[in-house]
GROMACS .gro file of C-alpha atoms in nm:
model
  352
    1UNK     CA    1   0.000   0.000   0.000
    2UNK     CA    2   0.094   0.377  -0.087
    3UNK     CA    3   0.092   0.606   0.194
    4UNK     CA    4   0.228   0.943   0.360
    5UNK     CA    5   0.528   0.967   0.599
    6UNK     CA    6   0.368   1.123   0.889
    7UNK     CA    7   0.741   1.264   0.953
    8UNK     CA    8   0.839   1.399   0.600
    9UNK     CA    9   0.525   1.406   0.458
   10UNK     CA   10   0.706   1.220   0.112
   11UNK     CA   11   0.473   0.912  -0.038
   12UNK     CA   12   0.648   0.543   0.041
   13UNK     CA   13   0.512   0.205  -0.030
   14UNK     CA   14   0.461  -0.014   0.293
   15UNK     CA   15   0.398  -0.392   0.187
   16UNK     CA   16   0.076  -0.505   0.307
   17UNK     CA   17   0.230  -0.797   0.518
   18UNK     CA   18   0.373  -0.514   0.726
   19UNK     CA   19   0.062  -0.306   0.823
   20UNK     CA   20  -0.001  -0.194   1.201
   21UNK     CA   21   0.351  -0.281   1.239
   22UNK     CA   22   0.641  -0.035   1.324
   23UNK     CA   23   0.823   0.119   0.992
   24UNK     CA   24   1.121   0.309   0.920
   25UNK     CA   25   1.131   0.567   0.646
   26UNK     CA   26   1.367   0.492   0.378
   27UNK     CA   27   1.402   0.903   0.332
   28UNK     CA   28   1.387   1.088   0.652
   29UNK     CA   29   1.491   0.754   0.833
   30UNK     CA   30   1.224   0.850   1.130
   31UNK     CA   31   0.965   0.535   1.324
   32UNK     CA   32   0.633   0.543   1.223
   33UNK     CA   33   0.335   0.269   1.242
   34UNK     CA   34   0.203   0.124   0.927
   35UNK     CA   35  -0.193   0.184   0.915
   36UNK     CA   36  -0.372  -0.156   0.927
   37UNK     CA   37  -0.587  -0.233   0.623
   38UNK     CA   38  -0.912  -0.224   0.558
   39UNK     CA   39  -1.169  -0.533   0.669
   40UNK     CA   40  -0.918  -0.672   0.878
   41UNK     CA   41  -0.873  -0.647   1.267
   42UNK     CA   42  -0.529  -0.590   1.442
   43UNK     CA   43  -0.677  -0.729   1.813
   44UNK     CA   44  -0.821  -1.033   1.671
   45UNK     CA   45  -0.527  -1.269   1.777
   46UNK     CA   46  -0.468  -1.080   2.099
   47UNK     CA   47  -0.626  -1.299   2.377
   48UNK     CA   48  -0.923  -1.156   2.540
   49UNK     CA   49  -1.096  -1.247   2.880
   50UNK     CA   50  -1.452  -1.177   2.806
   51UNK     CA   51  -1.619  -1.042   2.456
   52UNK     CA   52  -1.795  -0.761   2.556
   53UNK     CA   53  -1.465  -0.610   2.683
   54UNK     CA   54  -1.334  -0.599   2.309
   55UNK     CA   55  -1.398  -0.227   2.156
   56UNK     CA   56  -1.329  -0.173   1.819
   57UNK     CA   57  -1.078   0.017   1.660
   58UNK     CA   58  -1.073   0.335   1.627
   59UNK     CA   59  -1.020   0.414   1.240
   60UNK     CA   60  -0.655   0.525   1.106
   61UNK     CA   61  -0.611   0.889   1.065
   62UNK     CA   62  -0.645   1.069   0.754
   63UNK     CA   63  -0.328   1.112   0.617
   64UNK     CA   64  -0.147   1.476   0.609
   65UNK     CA   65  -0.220   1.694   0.381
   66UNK     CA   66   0.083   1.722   0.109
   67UNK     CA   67   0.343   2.015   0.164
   68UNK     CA   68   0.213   2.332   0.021
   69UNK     CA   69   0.520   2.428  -0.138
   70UNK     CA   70   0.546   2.168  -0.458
   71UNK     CA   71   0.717   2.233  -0.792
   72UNK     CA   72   0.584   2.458  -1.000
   73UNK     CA   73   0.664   2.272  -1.329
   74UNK     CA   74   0.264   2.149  -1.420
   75UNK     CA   75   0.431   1.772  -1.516
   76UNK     CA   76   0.595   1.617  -1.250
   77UNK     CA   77   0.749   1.289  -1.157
   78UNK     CA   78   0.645   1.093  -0.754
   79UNK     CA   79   0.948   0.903  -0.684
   80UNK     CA   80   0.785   0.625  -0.447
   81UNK     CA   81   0.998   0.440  -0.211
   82UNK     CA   82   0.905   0.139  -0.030
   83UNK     CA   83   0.931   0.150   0.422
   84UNK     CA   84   1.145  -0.096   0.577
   85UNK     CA   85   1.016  -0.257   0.879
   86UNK     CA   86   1.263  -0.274   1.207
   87UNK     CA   87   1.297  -0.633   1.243
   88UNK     CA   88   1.427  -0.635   0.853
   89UNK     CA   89   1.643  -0.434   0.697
   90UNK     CA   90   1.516  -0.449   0.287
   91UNK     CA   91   1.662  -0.239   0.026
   92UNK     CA   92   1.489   0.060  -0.069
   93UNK     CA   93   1.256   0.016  -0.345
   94UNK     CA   94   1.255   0.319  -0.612
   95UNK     CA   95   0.954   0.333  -0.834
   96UNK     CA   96   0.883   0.571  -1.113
   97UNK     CA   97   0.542   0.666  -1.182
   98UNK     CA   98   0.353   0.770  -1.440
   99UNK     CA   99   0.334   1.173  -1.460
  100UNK     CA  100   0.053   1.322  -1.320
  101UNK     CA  101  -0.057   1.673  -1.366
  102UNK     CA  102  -0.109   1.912  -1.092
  103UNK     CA  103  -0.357   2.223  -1.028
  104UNK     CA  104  -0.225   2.572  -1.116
  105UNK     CA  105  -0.133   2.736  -0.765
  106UNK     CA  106  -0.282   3.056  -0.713
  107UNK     CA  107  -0.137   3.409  -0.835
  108UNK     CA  108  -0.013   3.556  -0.485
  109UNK     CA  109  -0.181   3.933  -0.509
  110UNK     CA  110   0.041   4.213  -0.580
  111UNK     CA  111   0.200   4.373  -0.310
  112UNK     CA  112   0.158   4.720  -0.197
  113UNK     CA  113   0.454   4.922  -0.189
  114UNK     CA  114   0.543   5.045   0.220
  115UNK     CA  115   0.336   5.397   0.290
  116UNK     CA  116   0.588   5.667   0.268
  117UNK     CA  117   0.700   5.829   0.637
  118UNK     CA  118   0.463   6.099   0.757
  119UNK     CA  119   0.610   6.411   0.756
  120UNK     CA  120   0.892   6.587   0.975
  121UNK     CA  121   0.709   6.795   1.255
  122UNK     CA  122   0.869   7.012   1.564
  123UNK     CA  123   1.010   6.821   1.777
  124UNK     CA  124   1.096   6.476   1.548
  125UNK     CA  125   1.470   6.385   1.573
  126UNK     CA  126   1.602   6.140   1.395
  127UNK     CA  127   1.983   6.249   1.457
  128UNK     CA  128   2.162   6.254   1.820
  129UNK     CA  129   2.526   6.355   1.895
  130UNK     CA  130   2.666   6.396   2.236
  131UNK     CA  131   2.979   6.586   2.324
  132UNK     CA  132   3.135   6.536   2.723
  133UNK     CA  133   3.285   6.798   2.902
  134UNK     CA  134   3.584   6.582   2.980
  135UNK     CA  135   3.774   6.684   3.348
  136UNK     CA  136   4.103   6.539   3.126
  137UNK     CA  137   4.045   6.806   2.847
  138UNK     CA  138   3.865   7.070   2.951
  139UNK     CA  139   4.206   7.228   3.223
  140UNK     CA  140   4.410   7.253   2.946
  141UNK     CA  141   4.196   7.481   2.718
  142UNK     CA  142   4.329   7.789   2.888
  143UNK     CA  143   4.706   7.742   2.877
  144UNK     CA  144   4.701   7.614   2.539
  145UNK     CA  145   4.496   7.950   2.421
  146UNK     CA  146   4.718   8.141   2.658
  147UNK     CA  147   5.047   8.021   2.454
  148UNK     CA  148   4.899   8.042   2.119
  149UNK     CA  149   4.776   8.395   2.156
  150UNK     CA  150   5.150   8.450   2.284
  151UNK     CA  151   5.265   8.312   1.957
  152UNK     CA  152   5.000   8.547   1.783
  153UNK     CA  153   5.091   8.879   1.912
  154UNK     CA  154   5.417   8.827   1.660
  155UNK     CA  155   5.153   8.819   1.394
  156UNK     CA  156   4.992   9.132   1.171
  157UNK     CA  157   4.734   9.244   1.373
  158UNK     CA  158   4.616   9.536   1.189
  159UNK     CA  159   4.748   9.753   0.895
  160UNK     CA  160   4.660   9.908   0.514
  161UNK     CA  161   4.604   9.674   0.251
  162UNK     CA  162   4.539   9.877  -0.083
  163UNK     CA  163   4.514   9.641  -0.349
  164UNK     CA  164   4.530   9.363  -0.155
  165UNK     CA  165   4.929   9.440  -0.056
  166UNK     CA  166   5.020   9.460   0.290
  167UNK     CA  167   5.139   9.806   0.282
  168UNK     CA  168   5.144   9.990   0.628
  169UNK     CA  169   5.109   9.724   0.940
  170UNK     CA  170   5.143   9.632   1.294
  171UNK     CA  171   5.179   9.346   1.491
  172UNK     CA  172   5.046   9.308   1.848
  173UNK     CA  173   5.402   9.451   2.033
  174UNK     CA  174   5.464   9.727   1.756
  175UNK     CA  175   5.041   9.835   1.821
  176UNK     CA  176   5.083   9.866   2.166
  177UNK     CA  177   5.447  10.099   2.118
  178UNK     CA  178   5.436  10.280   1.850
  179UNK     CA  179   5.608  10.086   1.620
  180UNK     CA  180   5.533   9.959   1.237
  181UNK     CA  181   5.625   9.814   0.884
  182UNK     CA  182   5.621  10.008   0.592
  183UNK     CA  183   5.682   9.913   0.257
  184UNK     CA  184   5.980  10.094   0.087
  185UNK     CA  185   5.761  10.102  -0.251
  186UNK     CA  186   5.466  10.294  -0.078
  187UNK     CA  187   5.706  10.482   0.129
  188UNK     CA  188   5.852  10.658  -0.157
  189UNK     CA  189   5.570  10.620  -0.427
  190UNK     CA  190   5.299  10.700  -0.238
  191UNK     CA  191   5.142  11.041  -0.315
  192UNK     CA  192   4.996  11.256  -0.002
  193UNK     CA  193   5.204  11.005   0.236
  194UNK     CA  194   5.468  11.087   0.456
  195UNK     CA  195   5.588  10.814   0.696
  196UNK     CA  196   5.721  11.059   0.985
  197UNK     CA  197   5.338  11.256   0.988
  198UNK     CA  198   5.163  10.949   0.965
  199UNK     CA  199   5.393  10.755   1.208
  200UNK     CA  200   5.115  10.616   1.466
  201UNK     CA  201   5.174  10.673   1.865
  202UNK     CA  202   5.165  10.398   2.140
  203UNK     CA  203   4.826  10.255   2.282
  204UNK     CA  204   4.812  10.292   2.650
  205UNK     CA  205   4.538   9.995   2.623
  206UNK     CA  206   4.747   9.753   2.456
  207UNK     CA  207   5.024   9.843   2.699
  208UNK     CA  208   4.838   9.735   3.007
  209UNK     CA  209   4.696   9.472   2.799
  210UNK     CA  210   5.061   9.313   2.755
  211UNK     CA  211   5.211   9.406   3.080
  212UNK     CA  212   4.892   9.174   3.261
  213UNK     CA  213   4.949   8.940   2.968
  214UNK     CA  214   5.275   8.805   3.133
  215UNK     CA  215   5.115   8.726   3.480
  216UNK     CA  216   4.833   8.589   3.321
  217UNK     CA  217   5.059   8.339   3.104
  218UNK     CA  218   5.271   8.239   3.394
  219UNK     CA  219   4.985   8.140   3.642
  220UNK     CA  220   4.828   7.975   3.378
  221UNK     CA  221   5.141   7.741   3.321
  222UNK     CA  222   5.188   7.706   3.702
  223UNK     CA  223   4.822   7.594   3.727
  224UNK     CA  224   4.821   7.358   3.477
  225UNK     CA  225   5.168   7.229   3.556
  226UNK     CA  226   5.095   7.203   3.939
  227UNK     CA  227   4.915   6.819   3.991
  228UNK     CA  228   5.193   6.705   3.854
  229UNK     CA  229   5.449   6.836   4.042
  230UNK     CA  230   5.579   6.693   4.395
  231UNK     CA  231   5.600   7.099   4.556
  232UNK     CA  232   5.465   7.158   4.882
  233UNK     CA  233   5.302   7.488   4.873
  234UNK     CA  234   5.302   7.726   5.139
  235UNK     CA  235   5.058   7.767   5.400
  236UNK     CA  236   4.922   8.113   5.202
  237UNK     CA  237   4.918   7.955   4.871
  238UNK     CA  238   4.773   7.640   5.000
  239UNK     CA  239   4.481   7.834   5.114
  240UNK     CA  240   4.453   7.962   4.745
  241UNK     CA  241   4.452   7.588   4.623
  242UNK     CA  242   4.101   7.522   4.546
  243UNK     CA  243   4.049   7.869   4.358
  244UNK     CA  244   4.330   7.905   4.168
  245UNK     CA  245   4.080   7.829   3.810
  246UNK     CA  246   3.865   8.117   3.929
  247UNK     CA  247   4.197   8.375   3.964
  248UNK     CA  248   4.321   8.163   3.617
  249UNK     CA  249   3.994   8.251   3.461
  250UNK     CA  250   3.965   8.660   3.659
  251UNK     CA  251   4.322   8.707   3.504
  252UNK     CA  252   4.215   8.625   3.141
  253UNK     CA  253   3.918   8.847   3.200
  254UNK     CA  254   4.092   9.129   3.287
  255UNK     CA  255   4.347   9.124   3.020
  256UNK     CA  256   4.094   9.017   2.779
  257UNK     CA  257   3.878   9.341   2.876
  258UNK     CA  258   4.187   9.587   2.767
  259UNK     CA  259   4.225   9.414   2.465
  260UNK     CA  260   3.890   9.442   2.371
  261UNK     CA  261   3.858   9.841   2.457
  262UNK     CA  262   4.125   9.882   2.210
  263UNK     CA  263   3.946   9.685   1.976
  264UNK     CA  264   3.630   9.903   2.000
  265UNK     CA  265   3.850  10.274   2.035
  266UNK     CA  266   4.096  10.192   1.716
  267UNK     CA  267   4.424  10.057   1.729
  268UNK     CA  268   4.732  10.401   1.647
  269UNK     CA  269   4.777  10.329   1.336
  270UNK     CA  270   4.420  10.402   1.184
  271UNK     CA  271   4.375  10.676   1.432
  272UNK     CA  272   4.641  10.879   1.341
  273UNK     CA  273   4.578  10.781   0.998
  274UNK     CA  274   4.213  10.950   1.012
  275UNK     CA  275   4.366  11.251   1.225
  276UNK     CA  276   4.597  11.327   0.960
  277UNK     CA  277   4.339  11.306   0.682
  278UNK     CA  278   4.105  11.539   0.876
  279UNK     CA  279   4.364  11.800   0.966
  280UNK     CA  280   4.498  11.806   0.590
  281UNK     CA  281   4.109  11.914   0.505
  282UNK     CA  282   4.042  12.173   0.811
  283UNK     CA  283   4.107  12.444   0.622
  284UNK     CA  284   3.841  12.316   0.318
  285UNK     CA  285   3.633  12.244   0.606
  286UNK     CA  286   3.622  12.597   0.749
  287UNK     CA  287   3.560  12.723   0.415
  288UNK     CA  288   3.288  12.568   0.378
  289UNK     CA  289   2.947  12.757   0.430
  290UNK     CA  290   2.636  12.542   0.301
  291UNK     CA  291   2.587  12.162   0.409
  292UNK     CA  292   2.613  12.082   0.078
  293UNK     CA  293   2.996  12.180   0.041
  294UNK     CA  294   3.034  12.010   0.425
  295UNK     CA  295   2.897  11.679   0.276
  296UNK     CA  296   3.164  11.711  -0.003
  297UNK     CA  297   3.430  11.762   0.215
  298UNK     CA  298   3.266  11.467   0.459
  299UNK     CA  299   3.294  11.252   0.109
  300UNK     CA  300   3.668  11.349   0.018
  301UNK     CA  301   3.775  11.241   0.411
  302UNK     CA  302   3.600  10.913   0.335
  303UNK     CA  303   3.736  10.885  -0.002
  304UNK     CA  304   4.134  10.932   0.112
  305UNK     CA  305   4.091  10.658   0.391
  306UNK     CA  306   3.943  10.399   0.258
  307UNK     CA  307   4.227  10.433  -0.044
  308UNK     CA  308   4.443  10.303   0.249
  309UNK     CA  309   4.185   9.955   0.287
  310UNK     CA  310   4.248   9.906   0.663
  311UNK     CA  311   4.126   9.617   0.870
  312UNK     CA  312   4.225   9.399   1.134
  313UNK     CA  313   4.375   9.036   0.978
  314UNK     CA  314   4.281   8.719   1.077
  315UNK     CA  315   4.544   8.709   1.284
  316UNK     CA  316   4.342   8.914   1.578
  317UNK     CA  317   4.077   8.781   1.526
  318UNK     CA  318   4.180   8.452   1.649
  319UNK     CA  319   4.334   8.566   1.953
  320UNK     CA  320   3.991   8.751   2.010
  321UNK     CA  321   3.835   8.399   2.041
  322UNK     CA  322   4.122   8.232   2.189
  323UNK     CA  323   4.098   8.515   2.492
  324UNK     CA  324   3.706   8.359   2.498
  325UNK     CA  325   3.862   7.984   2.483
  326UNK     CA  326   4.056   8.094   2.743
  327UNK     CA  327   3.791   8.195   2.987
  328UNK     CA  328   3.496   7.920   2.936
  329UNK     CA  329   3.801   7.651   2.984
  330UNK     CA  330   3.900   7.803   3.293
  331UNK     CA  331   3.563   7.833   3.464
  332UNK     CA  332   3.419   7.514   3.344
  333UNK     CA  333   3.773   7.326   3.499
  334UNK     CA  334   3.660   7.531   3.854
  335UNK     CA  335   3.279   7.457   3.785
  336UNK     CA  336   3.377   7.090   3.778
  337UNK     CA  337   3.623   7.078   4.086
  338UNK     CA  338   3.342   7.226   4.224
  339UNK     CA  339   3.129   6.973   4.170
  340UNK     CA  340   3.306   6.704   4.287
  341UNK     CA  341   3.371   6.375   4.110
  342UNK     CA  342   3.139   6.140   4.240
  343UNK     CA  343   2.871   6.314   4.046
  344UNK     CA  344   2.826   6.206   3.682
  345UNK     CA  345   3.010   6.426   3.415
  346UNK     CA  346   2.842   6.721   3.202
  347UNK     CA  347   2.763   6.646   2.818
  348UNK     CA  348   2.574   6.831   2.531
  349UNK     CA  349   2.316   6.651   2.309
  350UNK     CA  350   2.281   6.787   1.962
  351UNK     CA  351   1.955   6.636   1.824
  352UNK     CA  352   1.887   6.723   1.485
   0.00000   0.00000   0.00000
């Protein structure tokens, strides 16, 4: 008889001497029991002590239902292989037989494409970034700033640029005493330009600015330098211990704040500059009687300085936010000592 592993679900051929009797399948190898056949009864040669004790079978189970994935050719082949029972070993049995043809499987529907995400509203974020404010970074932000706007102040801080040519300049020392570079060209080619009446004056701003800049540099070092070195401070400098960020930080404030009042008043060298233009046109000035001919004269002032093209170089304008580096480093290393360390560390989340 043909029948259904119950294990595989694959069609084998069970003798009919072997029915209600254990099997193994010649494919997947698993125990199954043959079904007994029809018009015959398994429990009639079991011994039995009265009749009305004998119930009768219960009928064999449909077989399984065939695996719902099959071929999809429309012709195929069953390759039929006959169960060997457990008390015999046989030899498989392969049987080819004739083609049957199967029924069409359905046409799956067609699938929807995925509904497009609803629309970005406030307060959707699909980006997050976190930055830590680190206690290993964060103390040396101000004597790293502190050294590079050292470096800086060597640098063109401001000057005359006609053309694009640097023509008439000063760096951050030469600002703050008097002192600049000229080229020889403009020097002698220049009409309306003499270098001894336009020579600019020392800024009393700048001067303070770099005699606190030295203080401010060294304590900054010492600060930085001093948890890892073996000095035993004294008793009045020990007391100072756990503010010495806040006087770090109160230091680059103040010298910071002269720096920036220069900034805002004019650095020598375009005040004298615009002195010397304006004195050159007093007497067209005091000549002149009707606004109209005090606008003109307003105009020609304007025109002759901006023919110089003077503006501060990129060079200041770093140490500007290097002096701001400077600071926030500084109070955020005291806002953290402050803190303790037991308490979990600071951070930023950009969410985007």
């Amino acid at each position: 008889m043909k029948l259904l592993c119950p294990n595989c679900q694959r069609e084998i051929t069970v003798p009919d001497q072997f029915a209600g009797q254990q099997m193994r399948c010649p494919i997947c190898t698993q125990v199954f029991t043959a079904p007994a056949l029809a018009g015959t009864d398994p429990l009639a040669a079991a011994p039995v002590s009265a009749p009305a004790s004998i119930t009768p079978p219960s009928p064999p189970a449909p077989p399984p239902p065939p695996p719902p994935d099959l071929p999809r050719d429309d012709e195929i082949y069953t390759l039929e292989k006959a169960a060997t029972p457990l008390s015999t070993e046989q030899p498989a049995v392969e049987v080819f037989s004739e083609p049957r043809r199967r029924e069409a499987a359905p046409i799956p529907p067609p699938v929807s494409p995925p509904p497009s995400p609803p629309p970005l509203v406030s307060g959707d974020y699909r980006h997050t970034s976190t930055v830590w404010i680190s206690p290993r970074v964060v103390p040396w932000l101000a004597p790293a700033s502190i050294l590079l706007i050292f470096i800086l102040q060597f640098f063109t801080w401001v000057g005359a640029f006609p053309g694009g040519y640097a023509v008439y300049t000063q760096n951050g020392w030469q600002a703050a005493f008097g002192g600049y570079t000229i080229d020889p060209v403009w020097e002698t080619k220049a009409a309306n330009f003499d270098a001894k009446t336009y020579a600019p004056g020392a800024d009393w701003l700048l001067i303070f600015y770099m005699v606190l800049f030295f203080p401010t540099l060294i304590l900054t070092a010492a600060v930085a330098a001093l948890p890892y070195l073996q000095v035993k401070l004294p008793e009045q400098v020990a007391n100072l211990h756990p503010w010495r960020w806040a006087l770090v930080m109160g230091a680059c404030l103040l010298t910071f704040f002269f720096l920036l009042l220069q900034w805002l008043v004019g650095f020598g060298l375009e005040t004298k500059t615009r002195s010397e233009i304006a004195k050159s046109l007093a007497e067209t000035r005091s000549a002149s009687k009707t606004p109209e001919e005090q606008k003109v004269v307003d105009l020609q002032e304007g025109q002759r300085y901006s023919q110089y093209a003077f503006h501060h170089t990129f060079a200041l304008r770093l140490v500007i936010l290097l002096h701001l580096l400077a600071i926030a480093g500084a109070a955020l290393t005291f806002w953290l000592e402050r803190r303790g360390p037991a308490r979990l560390l600071p951070r930023f989340d950009l969410r985007w």
